Short mmCIF file of C-alpha atoms in Angstrom, two decimals:
data_model
loop_
_atom_site.label_atom_id
_atom_site.label_comp_id
_atom_site.label_asym_id
_atom_site.label_seq_id
_atom_site.Cartn_x
_atom_site.Cartn_y
_atom_site.Cartn_z
CA UNK A 1 145.17 56.58 155.98
CA UNK A 2 141.86 58.30 155.34
CA UNK A 3 138.63 56.61 156.42
CA UNK A 4 135.72 56.16 154.07
CA UNK A 5 132.77 58.32 154.56
CA UNK A 6 130.14 57.04 156.93
CA UNK A 7 127.12 55.41 155.27
CA UNK A 8 124.80 58.11 156.66
CA UNK A 9 126.78 61.09 155.37
CA UNK A 10 126.95 59.35 151.86
CA UNK A 11 123.12 58.92 151.78
CA UNK A 12 122.63 62.48 153.01
CA UNK A 13 124.64 63.75 150.20
CA UNK A 14 122.97 61.56 147.54
CA UNK A 15 119.54 62.69 148.87
CA UNK A 16 120.52 66.37 148.61
CA UNK A 17 121.75 66.00 145.00
CA UNK A 18 118.50 64.37 144.17
CA UNK A 19 116.38 67.16 145.46
CA UNK A 20 118.52 69.73 143.51
CA UNK A 21 117.97 67.90 140.06
CA UNK A 22 114.21 67.79 140.70
CA UNK A 23 113.86 71.51 141.23
CA UNK A 24 111.19 73.12 138.66
CA UNK A 25 111.16 76.49 136.94
CA UNK A 26 110.35 79.44 139.08
CA UNK A 27 107.36 81.72 138.48
CA UNK A 28 109.36 84.43 136.82
CA UNK A 29 111.14 81.89 134.47
CA UNK A 30 107.73 80.44 133.53
CA UNK A 31 106.46 83.98 132.79
CA UNK A 32 109.50 84.87 130.70
CA UNK A 33 109.04 81.74 128.77
CA UNK A 34 105.51 82.23 128.08
CA UNK A 35 106.11 85.79 126.92
CA UNK A 36 108.85 84.63 124.60
CA UNK A 37 106.61 81.89 123.28
CA UNK A 38 103.73 84.50 122.68
CA UNK A 39 106.05 86.84 120.76
CA UNK A 40 107.22 84.00 118.54
CA UNK A 41 103.70 82.68 117.91
CA UNK A 42 102.52 86.19 117.25
CA UNK A 43 105.29 86.78 114.57
CA UNK A 44 104.37 83.47 112.97
CA UNK A 45 100.65 84.40 112.76
CA UNK A 46 101.62 87.85 111.41
CA UNK A 47 103.55 86.48 108.68
CA UNK A 48 100.79 83.90 107.69
CA UNK A 49 98.30 86.97 107.68
CA UNK A 50 100.63 88.84 105.48
CA UNK A 51 100.95 86.01 103.10
CA UNK A 52 97.14 85.37 103.00
CA UNK A 53 96.45 89.01 102.35
CA UNK A 54 99.01 89.33 99.65
CA UNK A 55 97.47 86.22 98.09
CA UNK A 56 94.13 87.59 98.22
CA UNK A 57 95.14 90.92 96.75
CA UNK A 58 97.02 89.20 94.02
CA UNK A 59 94.08 87.07 93.23
CA UNK A 60 91.71 90.24 93.11
CA UNK A 61 94.31 91.92 91.01
CA UNK A 62 94.61 89.04 88.57
CA UNK A 63 91.00 88.51 88.22
CA UNK A 64 90.17 92.09 87.51
CA UNK A 65 93.20 92.54 85.01
CA UNK A 66 92.04 89.25 83.15
CA UNK A 67 88.31 90.55 82.98
CA UNK A 68 89.75 93.81 81.35
CA UNK A 69 92.27 92.21 79.06
CA UNK A 70 89.67 89.68 77.68
CA UNK A 71 87.30 92.57 76.81
CA UNK A 72 90.11 94.73 75.30
CA UNK A 73 91.42 91.83 73.21
CA UNK A 74 88.07 91.16 71.90
CA UNK A 75 87.09 94.93 71.02
CA UNK A 76 90.68 95.18 69.61
CA UNK A 77 90.42 92.25 67.29
CA UNK A 78 87.10 93.53 65.77
CA UNK A 79 88.56 97.12 65.25
CA UNK A 80 91.50 95.74 63.37
CA UNK A 81 89.04 93.56 61.22
CA UNK A 82 86.79 96.65 60.62
CA UNK A 83 86.39 97.41 56.98
CA UNK A 84 87.82 94.16 55.81
CA UNK A 85 86.01 93.79 52.42
CA UNK A 86 83.60 96.45 53.51
CA UNK A 87 83.44 99.70 51.59
CA UNK A 88 85.23 102.58 53.59
CA UNK A 89 82.40 105.00 52.59
CA UNK A 90 79.93 102.53 54.17
CA UNK A 91 76.80 100.67 52.77
CA UNK A 92 73.46 102.11 52.00
CA UNK A 93 70.41 101.47 54.22
CA UNK A 94 66.99 102.93 54.00
CA UNK A 95 66.55 106.40 55.62
CA UNK A 96 66.65 106.40 59.40
CA UNK A 97 67.63 102.73 59.61
CA UNK A 98 71.11 103.64 61.28
CA UNK A 99 68.68 104.55 64.31
CA UNK A 100 66.90 101.04 64.15
CA UNK A 101 70.51 99.33 64.04
CA UNK A 102 72.15 101.14 66.71
CA UNK A 103 69.86 103.22 68.58
CA UNK A 104 69.43 107.02 68.53
CA UNK A 105 67.13 109.41 66.91
CA UNK A 106 65.96 109.64 63.41
CA UNK A 107 67.63 112.24 61.30
CA UNK A 108 65.71 115.06 59.49
CA UNK A 109 66.46 114.29 56.03
CA UNK A 110 64.92 111.82 53.63
CA UNK A 111 67.96 110.49 52.01
CA UNK A 112 69.59 107.02 52.37
CA UNK A 113 71.72 106.46 55.29
CA UNK A 114 75.14 104.94 55.38
CA UNK A 115 76.48 102.14 57.83
CA UNK A 116 80.23 102.95 58.13
CA UNK A 117 82.80 100.23 59.04
CA UNK A 118 82.99 101.81 62.52
CA UNK A 119 79.78 103.41 63.94
CA UNK A 120 80.33 105.66 67.27
CA UNK A 121 77.62 106.43 69.71
CA UNK A 122 78.75 108.26 72.78
CA UNK A 123 77.03 108.10 76.34
CA UNK A 124 74.42 105.59 75.41
CA UNK A 125 74.15 103.99 78.78
CA UNK A 126 75.04 104.72 82.51
CA UNK A 127 76.60 102.70 85.38
CA UNK A 128 76.16 104.13 88.74
CA UNK A 129 76.07 107.66 87.32
CA UNK A 130 78.75 107.10 84.81
CA UNK A 131 77.91 107.45 81.23
CA UNK A 132 79.23 104.66 78.91
CA UNK A 133 79.73 104.50 75.28
CA UNK A 134 78.70 102.14 72.32
CA UNK A 135 80.75 101.12 69.29
CA UNK A 136 79.54 99.01 66.31
CA UNK A 137 82.00 97.34 63.80
CA UNK A 138 81.18 96.00 60.33
CA UNK A 139 83.42 93.63 58.33
CA UNK A 140 83.16 90.70 55.90
CA UNK A 141 82.42 87.42 57.43
CA UNK A 142 85.40 85.07 56.34
CA UNK A 143 83.52 82.01 57.16
CA UNK A 144 81.16 82.70 54.30
CA UNK A 145 81.60 80.68 50.97
CA UNK A 146 85.31 80.42 51.99
CA UNK A 147 85.82 84.11 51.83
CA UNK A 148 84.70 84.22 48.13
CA UNK A 149 81.90 86.50 47.16
CA UNK A 150 78.88 85.25 45.04
CA UNK A 151 78.51 87.20 41.69
CA UNK A 152 74.97 88.35 40.98
CA UNK A 153 73.62 89.70 37.71
CA UNK A 154 69.97 90.57 38.39
CA UNK A 155 67.57 92.34 40.78
CA UNK A 156 63.82 92.20 40.39
CA UNK A 157 61.16 93.64 42.54
CA UNK A 158 57.39 92.83 42.77
CA UNK A 159 56.54 95.30 45.27
CA UNK A 160 56.72 93.29 48.48
CA UNK A 161 60.20 91.71 47.97
CA UNK A 162 63.34 92.02 46.07
CA UNK A 163 64.89 88.89 44.38
CA UNK A 164 68.50 88.82 43.52
CA UNK A 165 69.69 86.34 40.74
CA UNK A 166 73.09 84.72 41.10
CA UNK A 167 75.28 84.67 37.99
CA UNK A 168 75.39 81.38 35.94
CA UNK A 169 77.14 78.55 37.60
CA UNK A 170 76.87 80.02 41.14
CA UNK A 171 74.47 78.68 43.83
CA UNK A 172 72.52 80.21 46.67
CA UNK A 173 73.43 77.39 49.01
CA UNK A 174 76.11 79.03 51.06
CA UNK A 175 73.57 81.89 51.97
CA UNK A 176 71.48 81.70 55.39
CA UNK A 177 68.16 83.28 55.99
CA UNK A 178 68.23 85.78 58.56
CA UNK A 179 71.81 86.99 57.99
CA UNK A 180 72.82 90.48 56.61
CA UNK A 181 74.49 90.64 53.21
CA UNK A 182 76.49 93.27 51.62
CA UNK A 183 75.28 93.66 47.82
CA UNK A 184 77.88 95.57 45.90
CA UNK A 185 78.00 97.01 42.46
CA UNK A 186 80.87 97.68 40.14
CA UNK A 187 79.75 101.42 39.47
CA UNK A 188 77.70 102.25 42.54
CA UNK A 189 77.68 102.17 46.29
CA UNK A 190 76.98 98.95 48.16
CA UNK A 191 73.82 98.31 50.18
CA UNK A 192 72.89 96.03 53.21
CA UNK A 193 69.95 93.57 52.92
CA UNK A 194 68.57 90.82 55.18
CA UNK A 195 68.06 87.52 53.38
CA UNK A 196 64.36 86.29 53.93
CA UNK A 197 64.23 83.29 51.79
CA UNK A 198 65.69 81.33 48.76
CA UNK A 199 64.12 80.04 45.65
CA UNK A 200 65.44 77.30 43.44
CA UNK A 201 69.36 77.14 43.47
CA UNK A 202 69.97 80.59 42.21
CA UNK A 203 67.49 83.19 43.66
CA UNK A 204 67.73 85.16 46.96
CA UNK A 205 64.64 86.92 48.43
CA UNK A 206 64.87 90.14 50.33
CA UNK A 207 61.15 90.49 51.53
CA UNK A 208 59.77 93.37 53.68
CA UNK A 209 57.63 93.14 56.78
CA UNK A 210 57.94 90.80 59.74
CA UNK A 211 60.64 88.63 58.00
CA UNK A 212 62.87 91.69 57.99
CA UNK A 213 62.93 93.12 61.70
CA UNK A 214 65.78 95.44 60.85
CA UNK A 215 63.66 96.94 57.96
CA UNK A 216 66.74 96.83 55.52
CA UNK A 217 65.00 95.70 52.44
CA UNK A 218 62.15 97.99 51.77
CA UNK A 219 61.28 97.05 48.12
CA UNK A 220 59.63 100.26 47.44
CA UNK A 221 60.95 103.78 46.52
CA UNK A 222 63.04 103.87 49.61
CA UNK A 223 65.02 100.65 48.89
CA UNK A 224 68.60 100.83 49.31
CA UNK A 225 69.25 97.56 47.38
CA UNK A 226 67.58 98.90 44.28
CA UNK A 227 70.25 101.48 43.95
CA UNK A 228 72.83 98.96 43.08
CA UNK A 229 74.09 98.99 39.37
CA UNK A 230 74.94 95.30 38.16
CA UNK A 231 76.85 93.24 37.63
CA UNK A 232 77.77 93.00 41.26
CA UNK A 233 78.43 90.60 44.25
CA UNK A 234 77.14 89.46 47.41
CA UNK A 235 78.83 88.72 50.63
CA UNK A 236 77.73 88.01 54.35
CA UNK A 237 78.73 90.60 56.90
CA UNK A 238 79.30 90.64 60.59
CA UNK A 239 77.93 93.47 62.69
CA UNK A 240 79.51 93.38 66.22
CA UNK A 241 78.16 95.91 68.70
CA UNK A 242 79.72 96.67 72.13
CA UNK A 243 77.94 98.40 75.06
CA UNK A 244 77.49 98.07 78.77
CA UNK A 245 74.32 96.99 80.51
CA UNK A 246 73.47 97.49 84.18
CA UNK A 247 73.92 94.25 86.13
CA UNK A 248 71.34 94.66 88.69
CA UNK A 249 68.81 96.95 87.02
CA UNK A 250 69.20 99.63 89.59
CA UNK A 251 71.88 101.64 87.96
CA UNK A 252 73.71 101.85 91.36
CA UNK A 253 76.17 98.95 91.01
CA UNK A 254 78.46 97.67 88.04
CA UNK A 255 77.68 96.67 84.53
CA UNK A 256 78.44 93.96 82.06
CA UNK A 257 80.24 94.66 78.76
CA UNK A 258 78.30 92.90 75.96
CA UNK A 259 79.29 91.97 72.49
CA UNK A 260 76.20 91.53 70.18
CA UNK A 261 76.52 89.93 66.81
CA UNK A 262 73.63 89.82 64.21
CA UNK A 263 72.88 86.84 62.18
CA UNK A 264 70.67 83.88 61.44
CA UNK A 265 67.24 83.24 63.01
CA UNK A 266 68.21 84.26 66.48
CA UNK A 267 68.86 87.97 65.54
CA UNK A 268 71.23 89.75 67.89
CA UNK A 269 73.14 87.22 69.92
CA UNK A 270 74.57 88.81 73.14
CA UNK A 271 77.84 87.50 74.53
CA UNK A 272 78.88 89.02 77.97
CA UNK A 273 82.70 89.85 77.87
CA UNK A 274 83.37 91.36 81.20
CA UNK A 275 81.68 91.75 84.46
CA UNK A 276 82.03 94.29 87.23
CA UNK A 277 82.55 97.22 84.56
CA UNK A 278 82.47 100.51 86.17
CA UNK A 279 83.31 102.56 82.93
CA UNK A 280 83.57 101.99 79.07
CA UNK A 281 84.81 104.88 77.08
CA UNK A 282 85.64 105.00 73.35
CA UNK A 283 87.53 107.74 71.66
CA UNK A 284 88.27 107.91 67.85
CA UNK A 285 91.31 109.40 66.16
CA UNK A 286 90.50 110.93 62.92
CA UNK A 287 92.41 111.06 59.63
CA UNK A 288 93.64 114.50 60.31
CA UNK A 289 94.95 113.34 63.84
CA UNK A 290 92.15 114.92 65.85
CA UNK A 291 90.54 112.97 68.71
CA UNK A 292 86.76 112.81 68.88
CA UNK A 293 84.28 111.51 71.55
CA UNK A 294 81.46 111.62 69.10
CA UNK A 295 82.24 111.95 65.49
CA UNK A 296 79.35 113.14 63.41
CA UNK A 297 77.73 110.64 60.90
CA UNK A 298 79.50 112.17 58.00
CA UNK A 299 82.92 112.10 59.81
CA UNK A 300 82.99 108.32 60.68
CA UNK A 301 84.46 107.56 57.34
CA UNK A 302 87.51 109.48 58.63
CA UNK A 303 88.19 107.34 61.64
CA UNK A 304 91.56 105.61 61.48
CA UNK A 305 92.28 104.57 65.18
CA UNK A 306 90.04 103.82 68.20
CA UNK A 307 90.95 104.21 71.76
CA UNK A 308 89.19 102.07 74.29
CA UNK A 309 89.32 102.38 78.06
CA UNK A 310 87.73 100.01 80.54
CA UNK A 311 87.53 100.01 84.32
CA UNK A 312 86.45 96.95 86.29
CA UNK A 313 86.41 95.92 89.77
CA UNK A 314 86.80 92.76 91.54
CA UNK A 315 83.66 91.31 93.36
CA UNK A 316 85.64 90.67 96.58
CA UNK A 317 86.47 93.23 99.36
CA UNK A 318 89.93 93.88 100.44
CA UNK A 319 89.84 93.53 104.22
CA UNK A 320 92.37 96.17 104.81
CA UNK A 321 90.75 99.01 102.82
CA UNK A 322 87.21 97.75 102.89
CA UNK A 323 87.02 98.46 99.32
CA UNK A 324 86.97 96.31 95.93
CA UNK A 325 90.03 96.13 94.03
CA UNK A 326 89.79 98.31 90.82
CA UNK A 327 91.95 98.30 87.57
CA UNK A 328 91.84 100.40 84.40
CA UNK A 329 93.20 99.56 81.06
CA UNK A 330 93.40 101.64 77.77
CA UNK A 331 94.47 100.39 74.45
CA UNK A 332 94.64 102.13 70.98
CA UNK A 333 94.01 100.06 67.72
CA UNK A 334 94.56 100.97 64.24
CA UNK A 335 91.65 100.33 61.88
CA UNK A 336 94.22 99.42 59.18
CA UNK A 337 91.70 98.52 56.55
CA UNK A 338 90.25 101.94 56.50
CA UNK A 339 93.19 103.49 54.80
CA UNK A 340 92.43 102.33 51.43
CA UNK A 341 89.18 101.85 49.36
CA UNK A 342 88.22 98.42 48.30
CA UNK A 343 85.12 99.13 46.42
#
């Protein structure tokens, strides 16, 4: 028969087991654990940084692309509308008034000028040493008189102003002072004039001087409106001009693409379309398929397509490359209304 362990031995064994359970990590085990924890933590932070950087780049890319797309969509819409209700050969204006409207130098002749549905100007501005283009587009304003022209049957001149008489039963009420109108005849070219006043319910005044800042009317011998053979009609037109202006005035940064529309008492109304513009180029595909950067004035009637390119950059800096994100878009639009003559 075995005797139970003595009480002292039992106590000794229990005490030894307790000491074993309370033993801590060694220095090596602690260091290994810290290294593993640091590796895992570094991997987690690395993944977070990749996600943050990817999100920043995505936001920069999306901002730049949206900036460029809005600009191209607006320009393209006007190009597609170019020539709507507007004569393909253009509308007459006094000699050298094209330079007043769109900039540039006066011509050497003394004949009337034509404002074509698409008027091209090459290298009119500069952004950080890069030359940028300008394009002006003319088309009938559909908002005028529910897209219905107003018949006219008389043009009178008193030396200082021209007065156009609407046909019987038609009113001058839809017309607004300060707007540009296309005055067309049945057997002659159309002309552009700026409405400066109204009289009664059926007369439209086209006065010269300060009331006509674009100098379109000119009631004298150089008048384009007096060339119109009546009966005819009158419609309001939209002139939309696209160009780039320097943002900071130093020419060393980026530019803003502007859309200017002329009308009413405010004159040219400027609307910014895209910021951070580094380049804006326009090319013209002619009727014979050739491509021109700057078609001559007498060749602008042969424009059939317009290719627009724009380069914009994000205002934010990519921390990896220390450079802003850039994007370039190019689109070609058909001036579909210029394939046939409406006047």
